[in-house]
Amino acid sequence: MSDWLKVNLSAQTAAAQWGPNALLSFNEGSATVHATERRRIQQAGRRLRSQGLTQVELGEGFGQEQQWAFAEGFMSALGGEQIRWAGDSAELEARFKVARWVRDITNKGPEQQSPQMLASEAASFITALGGEKVSYKMISGEALKDAGWTGLYNVGRGSERPPVMLVLDYNPGTEDTPVAAALVGKGITFDSGGYSIKASEGMLYMKADMGGAAMVAGGLALSILRGLQKRVRLILCCAENLVSGNAYKLGDVLTYKNGTTVEIVNTDAEGRLVLADGLLVASESGAPLIIDAATLTGAAVTAVGSSYNALFALDREMAAKVNAIANAEDEPAWPLPLEPFHQFECPSAYADTANSRPVKGGGAGGASNAAGFLSRFVRDQGQGWVHLDLAACFNNNENGLWSAGATARGIRTIARSLLDLT
């Protein structure tokens, strides 16, 4: 008997012996999913994977999006899944390849993934897809300080493993081809909270605080596999936020390359500090489209739950376009408030702004205030810039739809934005 389980999809209800609301029924060597709604199909994939199955062949009744819904549920943090697709499989193979990479790199333990390792693995993955169209440089440790990248340097200097900025260029044109888009990702490979230290239960899952870096790298990778012919700059801001005698402290004042001064009132609000440097690099590129992605605030998760990513933009037209793409790609996002006044919602007596409010979780409107902080570091008053706070990119525990760990929800949105909006 084959080790592969044949799985079909049917809009009809299961036979009575399987129960009145059965999602799955079985014959010898095959299973049938009785569903039409996407979440139910994904749930079927999760159930079959939870039974220990690793090899499935999708057959009758499955369209492309139904197959992907099943695959999202079938993929596990343990890996090893194999899926034979029904019909034309090129797009599904591309999604699976990238999503598997994003999940695996996000799920890695912090000891297995230093800032240097994250930057190197992302560069290698994209170079393997883009070949000679890809070039990159890395700035590390004291060289970041010398170059003026104060946020990334200070957040990462408390670790023995130095912070790294990856600046990668995907250029299918000539040397003078303008940059069409820039992607910026938060790559905090472990976040203790620094001196504003997290409780143990909150720190346990902080290996995933580099989910934004994985997401933008994955989005670029998927767009390359989809045939991207535009020049894109990728900036990953990678660091460990640890406690040591060399760690940055509450009360420090940082001065950024654009002259903005920032008082540190919470060392656990480190993501926005490293992204600020990345957004300055993105703005220097002249790209008319800038997208950053980060596991930035618990406030975003509180606001939208784990089924949506939160979307922020001062550019309302661009926000609407990216939001429409997210919905079309079955990766729903939800716009949250961002106005110019949010730049001033974290006041400081000693600097232009603080990096948060000195209260638990940053206080009311924390996700919008974090986005307001970031808006200080993008050019043209935020025109063409979109910030994604990735509430849906990681699950602490398995549920009926997802395995524990990373979900890769966001790669399709970023990939299509690069293809459609540049």
Coordinates of C-alpha atoms in Angstrom, one line a residue:
M1 CA 0.0 0.0 0.0
S2 CA 1.3 3.5 -0.9
D3 CA 2.4 5.8 1.9
W4 CA 0.7 8.6 0.1
L5 CA -2.9 9.4 1.2
K6 CA -5.1 10.6 -1.6
V7 CA -7.3 13.5 -0.5
N8 CA -10.3 14.8 -2.4
L9 CA -12.6 17.8 -1.8
S10 CA -16.3 17.6 -1.9
A11 CA -19.1 20.2 -1.3
Q12 CA -21.5 17.3 -0.4
T13 CA -22.0 16.3 3.2
A14 CA -20.4 13.1 4.4
A15 CA -22.4 9.8 4.6
A16 CA -24.4 9.5 7.7
Q17 CA -22.1 7.0 9.5
W18 CA -19.4 9.7 9.7
G19 CA -21.7 12.0 11.7
P20 CA -24.0 14.9 10.8
N21 CA -21.2 17.5 10.7
A22 CA -18.2 15.4 9.6
L23 CA -15.4 17.3 8.1
L24 CA -13.6 14.2 6.9
S25 CA -14.6 10.8 5.7
F26 CA -12.3 7.9 4.6
N27 CA -12.1 5.0 2.1
E28 CA -9.3 2.6 1.7
G29 CA -6.2 4.7 0.7
S30 CA -8.1 8.0 0.4
A31 CA -9.9 10.7 2.4
T32 CA -12.5 13.3 1.4
V33 CA -12.8 16.8 2.9
H34 CA -16.4 17.8 3.1
A35 CA -16.2 21.6 3.0
T36 CA -16.4 24.7 0.8
E37 CA -15.2 27.4 3.3
R38 CA -11.5 28.1 3.4
R39 CA -11.0 27.8 7.1
R40 CA -12.7 24.4 7.2
I41 CA -10.4 23.1 4.4
Q42 CA -7.4 24.4 6.4
Q43 CA -8.8 22.7 9.5
A44 CA -8.9 19.4 7.6
G45 CA -5.3 19.7 6.7
R46 CA -4.4 20.4 10.3
R47 CA -6.4 17.3 11.5
L48 CA -4.6 15.0 9.0
R49 CA -1.2 16.3 9.9
S50 CA -2.0 16.0 13.6
Q51 CA -2.6 12.2 13.0
G52 CA 1.1 11.9 11.9
L53 CA 0.5 11.9 8.1
T54 CA 3.3 13.6 6.1
Q55 CA 2.5 12.6 2.5
V56 CA -0.7 13.6 0.7
E57 CA -1.8 13.7 -2.9
L58 CA -4.5 16.3 -3.5
G59 CA -7.1 15.3 -6.1
E60 CA -10.7 15.9 -7.2
G61 CA -12.4 19.1 -6.3
F62 CA -9.4 21.1 -5.3
G63 CA -8.7 24.4 -6.9
Q64 CA -5.5 26.4 -6.3
E65 CA -6.7 28.4 -3.3
Q66 CA -8.4 25.3 -1.7
Q67 CA -5.1 23.4 -2.1
W68 CA -3.2 26.3 -0.4
A69 CA -5.7 26.4 2.4
F70 CA -5.2 22.7 3.0
A71 CA -1.4 23.1 2.8
E72 CA -1.4 25.9 5.4
G73 CA -3.1 23.6 7.9
F74 CA -1.0 20.6 6.9
M75 CA 2.4 22.2 7.4
S76 CA 3.9 21.6 10.9
A77 CA 6.7 23.1 13.0
L78 CA 8.3 19.7 12.7
G79 CA 8.5 19.9 8.9
G80 CA 8.9 16.9 6.6
E81 CA 5.5 17.4 4.7
Q82 CA 5.2 16.4 1.1
I83 CA 2.3 17.4 -1.1
R84 CA 1.5 16.3 -4.6
W85 CA -0.6 19.1 -6.1
A86 CA -3.6 18.8 -8.4
G87 CA -3.3 20.5 -11.7
D88 CA -0.7 23.2 -12.5
S89 CA 1.6 23.3 -9.5
A90 CA 4.1 26.1 -10.3
E91 CA 2.6 28.8 -8.1
L92 CA 1.8 26.3 -5.3
E93 CA 5.4 24.9 -5.3
A94 CA 6.7 28.5 -5.1
R95 CA 4.5 29.3 -2.2
F96 CA 5.3 26.1 -0.4
K97 CA 9.1 26.6 -0.9
V98 CA 9.0 30.1 0.5
A99 CA 6.5 29.5 3.3
R100 CA 8.5 26.4 4.4
W101 CA 11.7 28.6 4.6
V102 CA 10.0 31.4 6.5
R103 CA 8.5 29.0 9.0
D104 CA 11.7 27.1 9.5
I105 CA 13.9 30.1 10.0
T106 CA 11.4 31.7 12.3
N107 CA 11.0 28.6 14.4
K108 CA 14.7 28.1 15.0
G109 CA 15.9 28.4 18.6
P110 CA 17.9 31.5 19.4
E111 CA 21.1 29.6 20.0
Q112 CA 20.9 28.2 16.5
Q113 CA 20.4 31.6 15.0
S114 CA 22.5 34.6 15.7
P115 CA 22.0 38.0 13.9
Q116 CA 24.8 37.1 11.5
M117 CA 23.3 33.7 10.8
L118 CA 19.9 35.3 10.1
A119 CA 21.4 37.8 7.7
S120 CA 23.5 35.2 6.0
E121 CA 20.7 32.7 5.5
A122 CA 18.4 35.3 4.1
A123 CA 21.1 36.4 1.7
S124 CA 21.8 32.9 0.6
F125 CA 18.2 32.0 0.1
I126 CA 17.5 34.9 -2.1
T127 CA 20.8 34.6 -4.0
A128 CA 19.9 31.0 -4.8
L129 CA 16.7 32.2 -6.5
G130 CA 18.0 35.4 -8.1
G131 CA 21.5 34.4 -9.0
E132 CA 23.6 37.2 -10.5
K133 CA 20.8 39.7 -10.1
V134 CA 21.5 39.7 -6.3
S135 CA 24.2 41.5 -4.5
Y136 CA 24.5 42.4 -0.9
K137 CA 26.6 43.8 1.9
M138 CA 26.6 43.4 5.7
I139 CA 27.5 46.0 8.3
S140 CA 28.3 44.5 11.7
G141 CA 29.2 45.4 15.2
E142 CA 31.3 48.5 15.7
A143 CA 31.1 49.3 12.0
L144 CA 27.4 50.1 12.6
K145 CA 28.4 52.7 15.2
D146 CA 30.9 54.2 12.8
A147 CA 28.4 54.4 10.0
G148 CA 25.9 56.1 12.3
W149 CA 23.3 53.3 12.6
T150 CA 22.7 54.1 16.2
G151 CA 19.5 52.2 16.9
L152 CA 20.6 48.8 15.6
Y153 CA 24.1 49.3 17.2
N154 CA 22.7 50.2 20.7
V155 CA 20.0 47.5 20.8
G156 CA 22.5 44.8 19.8
R157 CA 25.6 45.9 21.7
G158 CA 24.6 44.0 24.9
S159 CA 25.1 40.7 23.2
E160 CA 28.4 38.9 22.5
R161 CA 27.0 38.2 19.1
P162 CA 27.1 41.5 17.3
P163 CA 24.2 43.2 15.5
V164 CA 24.1 43.1 11.7
M165 CA 22.5 45.1 9.0
L166 CA 21.9 43.3 5.7
V167 CA 21.4 45.5 2.6
L168 CA 20.6 43.3 -0.3
D169 CA 19.9 44.5 -3.9
Y170 CA 17.8 42.5 -6.4
N171 CA 18.4 44.2 -9.7
P172 CA 17.3 42.5 -12.9
G173 CA 18.2 45.7 -14.9
T174 CA 21.3 47.8 -15.3
E175 CA 23.4 49.5 -12.7
D176 CA 21.5 52.8 -13.1
T177 CA 18.0 51.2 -12.8
P178 CA 16.1 53.0 -10.1
V179 CA 15.0 51.2 -7.0
A180 CA 11.3 50.5 -7.4
A181 CA 10.7 49.3 -3.8
A182 CA 12.4 48.9 -0.5
L183 CA 11.6 46.3 2.2
V184 CA 12.6 46.6 5.8
G185 CA 12.4 43.8 8.4
K186 CA 12.9 43.6 12.1
G187 CA 15.3 40.8 12.9
I188 CA 15.5 40.5 16.6
T189 CA 16.7 36.9 16.9
F190 CA 16.0 36.9 20.7
D191 CA 14.4 39.6 22.8
S192 CA 14.8 39.4 26.6
G193 CA 13.4 42.9 26.9
G194 CA 16.8 44.2 28.0
Y195 CA 16.8 46.0 31.3
S196 CA 13.0 46.3 30.9
I197 CA 13.1 42.5 31.2
K198 CA 10.2 40.3 30.1
A199 CA 8.6 37.8 32.4
S200 CA 9.6 34.2 31.6
E201 CA 6.3 33.3 30.0
G202 CA 6.6 36.4 27.7
M203 CA 10.2 35.7 26.8
L204 CA 9.7 32.0 25.8
Y205 CA 8.6 32.7 22.3
M206 CA 10.9 35.6 21.6
K207 CA 12.9 33.6 19.1
A208 CA 10.2 34.6 16.7
D209 CA 10.9 38.4 17.1
M210 CA 12.7 38.2 13.8
G211 CA 9.5 37.3 12.0
G212 CA 9.5 40.6 10.2
A213 CA 12.9 40.0 8.7
A214 CA 11.8 36.5 7.6
M215 CA 8.6 37.9 6.2
V216 CA 10.1 40.6 3.9
A217 CA 12.8 38.2 2.8
G218 CA 10.2 35.6 2.0
G219 CA 8.0 38.2 0.2
L220 CA 10.9 39.2 -2.0
A221 CA 11.7 35.5 -2.7
L222 CA 8.2 34.7 -3.7
S223 CA 8.0 37.7 -6.0
I224 CA 11.2 36.5 -7.7
L225 CA 9.7 33.1 -8.3
R226 CA 6.6 34.9 -9.7
G227 CA 8.9 36.7 -12.2
L228 CA 9.7 40.0 -10.6
Q229 CA 11.5 42.4 -13.1
K230 CA 11.8 45.4 -10.9
R231 CA 14.7 46.5 -8.7
V232 CA 14.1 46.0 -5.0
R233 CA 16.3 46.8 -1.9
L234 CA 16.0 44.6 1.1
I235 CA 17.2 45.8 4.5
L236 CA 17.2 43.5 7.5
C237 CA 18.0 44.9 10.9
C238 CA 19.3 41.9 13.0
A239 CA 20.3 41.9 16.7
E240 CA 19.8 40.2 20.0
N241 CA 18.3 42.3 22.8
L242 CA 20.1 41.1 25.9
V243 CA 21.1 42.3 29.4
S244 CA 24.8 42.7 30.1
G245 CA 27.3 45.3 31.4
N246 CA 27.4 46.6 27.8
A247 CA 23.7 46.8 27.1
Y248 CA 21.9 50.0 26.4
K249 CA 20.0 51.5 29.3
L250 CA 16.9 53.4 30.3
G251 CA 17.6 57.1 30.1
D252 CA 20.1 56.8 27.2
V253 CA 19.5 59.3 24.4
L254 CA 20.3 58.2 20.9
T255 CA 20.9 60.5 18.0
Y256 CA 19.9 59.1 14.5
K257 CA 21.4 60.1 11.2
N258 CA 18.5 62.3 10.3
G259 CA 19.1 64.3 13.5
T260 CA 16.2 62.9 15.5
T261 CA 17.0 62.3 19.2
V262 CA 15.3 59.5 21.1
E263 CA 15.2 59.0 24.9
I264 CA 15.1 55.3 25.9
V265 CA 12.2 54.8 28.4
N266 CA 11.7 51.1 27.7
T267 CA 14.5 48.8 26.4
D268 CA 11.7 46.3 25.4
A269 CA 10.5 48.8 22.8
E270 CA 13.6 47.9 20.7
G271 CA 12.0 46.9 17.4
R272 CA 11.2 50.5 16.4
L273 CA 14.7 51.6 17.3
V274 CA 16.3 49.1 14.8
L275 CA 13.6 49.7 12.1
A276 CA 14.3 53.4 12.2
D277 CA 17.8 52.8 10.8
G278 CA 16.4 50.5 8.2
L279 CA 13.8 53.0 7.1
L280 CA 16.5 55.7 6.8
V281 CA 18.4 53.3 4.4
A282 CA 15.2 52.6 2.5
S283 CA 14.5 56.3 2.2
E284 CA 18.0 57.0 0.9
S285 CA 17.3 54.5 -1.9
G286 CA 14.7 56.8 -3.4
A287 CA 12.2 53.9 -3.6
P288 CA 8.6 55.2 -4.2
L289 CA 7.3 52.1 -2.3
I290 CA 8.6 51.2 1.2
I291 CA 7.1 48.4 3.2
D292 CA 8.4 47.4 6.6
A293 CA 7.2 44.4 8.6
A294 CA 7.8 43.6 12.3
T295 CA 6.4 41.7 15.2
L296 CA 6.3 45.1 16.8
T297 CA 3.6 45.4 19.5
G298 CA 1.4 43.3 21.7
A299 CA -1.1 46.1 21.2
A300 CA -1.6 45.1 17.6
V301 CA -2.4 41.5 18.6
T302 CA -4.9 42.9 21.2
A303 CA -6.5 45.0 18.6
V304 CA -6.9 42.5 15.7
G305 CA -6.2 39.1 17.2
S306 CA -4.1 36.5 15.5
S307 CA -6.1 36.1 12.2
Y308 CA -5.1 39.6 10.8
N309 CA -2.0 41.6 10.4
A310 CA -2.3 45.3 11.4
L311 CA -1.6 47.8 8.7
F312 CA -0.5 51.4 9.2
A313 CA 0.1 54.2 6.7
L314 CA 0.0 58.0 6.4
D315 CA -0.5 57.5 2.7
R316 CA -4.2 56.5 2.6
E317 CA -4.2 55.6 -1.1
M318 CA -1.2 53.2 -0.7
A319 CA -2.8 51.8 2.5
A320 CA -6.0 50.9 0.5
K321 CA -4.0 49.3 -2.3
V322 CA -2.0 47.1 0.1
N323 CA -5.0 46.2 2.1
A324 CA -6.9 45.2 -1.0
I325 CA -3.9 43.0 -2.0
A326 CA -3.8 41.4 1.4
N327 CA -7.5 40.4 1.2
A328 CA -7.1 39.2 -2.4
E329 CA -4.2 37.0 -1.3
D330 CA -6.2 35.5 1.6
E331 CA -3.9 37.2 4.1
P332 CA -6.3 39.7 5.6
A333 CA -5.0 42.9 7.2
W334 CA -6.8 45.5 9.1
P335 CA -5.9 49.2 9.0
L336 CA -5.4 50.8 12.4
P337 CA -5.2 54.6 13.1
L338 CA -2.1 56.5 12.1
E339 CA -2.0 60.3 11.9
P340 CA 0.9 62.9 11.9
F341 CA 0.1 63.6 15.6
H342 CA 1.1 60.1 16.5
Q343 CA 4.7 61.2 16.1
F344 CA 4.3 63.2 19.3
E345 CA 2.4 60.7 21.5
C346 CA 5.6 59.6 23.3
P347 CA 7.0 62.9 24.6
S348 CA 10.4 63.3 26.3
A349 CA 11.9 66.2 28.3
Y350 CA 15.4 65.2 27.1
A351 CA 15.0 64.4 23.4
D352 CA 12.7 65.0 20.4
T353 CA 10.8 61.9 21.4
A354 CA 10.9 58.9 23.7
N355 CA 10.8 55.4 22.2
S356 CA 7.6 54.6 24.1
R357 CA 5.6 55.7 27.1
P358 CA 6.9 54.7 30.5
V359 CA 3.9 52.5 31.3
K360 CA 3.2 48.8 30.8
G361 CA 2.7 47.9 27.1
G362 CA 3.3 51.5 26.0
G363 CA -0.2 52.6 27.1
A364 CA -3.3 53.2 25.2
G365 CA -2.9 53.3 21.4
G366 CA 0.5 51.6 21.7
A367 CA 0.5 50.2 18.1
S368 CA -0.4 53.5 16.6
N369 CA 2.2 55.3 18.7
A370 CA 4.9 52.9 17.6
A371 CA 3.9 53.5 13.9
G372 CA 4.0 57.2 14.6
F373 CA 7.6 56.8 15.9
L374 CA 8.6 55.0 12.7
S375 CA 7.0 57.7 10.5
R376 CA 9.7 60.1 11.7
F377 CA 12.3 58.1 9.7
V378 CA 10.6 57.9 6.3
R379 CA 10.9 60.6 3.6
D380 CA 8.1 62.6 1.9
Q381 CA 5.9 62.7 5.0
G382 CA 5.3 58.9 4.6
Q383 CA 4.1 58.9 1.0
G384 CA 4.5 55.4 -0.4
W385 CA 5.3 53.9 3.0
V386 CA 3.3 51.0 4.7
H387 CA 4.0 49.5 8.1
L388 CA 2.8 45.9 8.8
D389 CA 2.6 44.9 12.5
L390 CA 2.6 41.1 12.1
A391 CA 0.0 39.9 14.6
A392 CA -0.8 36.8 12.5
C393 CA 2.7 35.6 11.8
F394 CA 3.3 33.3 14.8
N395 CA 1.2 31.1 17.1
N396 CA 2.5 30.2 20.6
N397 CA 0.4 27.0 20.6
E398 CA -1.2 24.7 18.0
N399 CA -4.9 25.3 17.3
G400 CA -7.5 23.9 15.0
L401 CA -6.1 25.8 12.0
W402 CA -2.3 26.1 12.5
S403 CA 0.6 24.2 14.0
A404 CA 2.5 26.0 16.8
G405 CA 5.1 28.4 15.5
A406 CA 5.4 30.6 12.4
T407 CA 2.6 30.9 9.8
A408 CA 4.3 32.8 7.0
R409 CA 1.1 34.9 6.7
G410 CA 2.2 38.0 4.8
I411 CA 4.6 36.7 2.1
R412 CA 1.9 36.7 -0.5
T413 CA 0.9 40.3 0.3
I414 CA 4.4 41.6 0.1
A415 CA 5.2 39.6 -3.1
R416 CA 2.1 40.9 -4.9
S417 CA 2.7 44.4 -3.7
L418 CA 6.1 44.3 -5.3
L419 CA 4.6 43.0 -8.6
D420 CA 1.5 45.2 -8.7
L421 CA 2.5 48.5 -7.1
T422 CA 5.9 49.1 -8.6

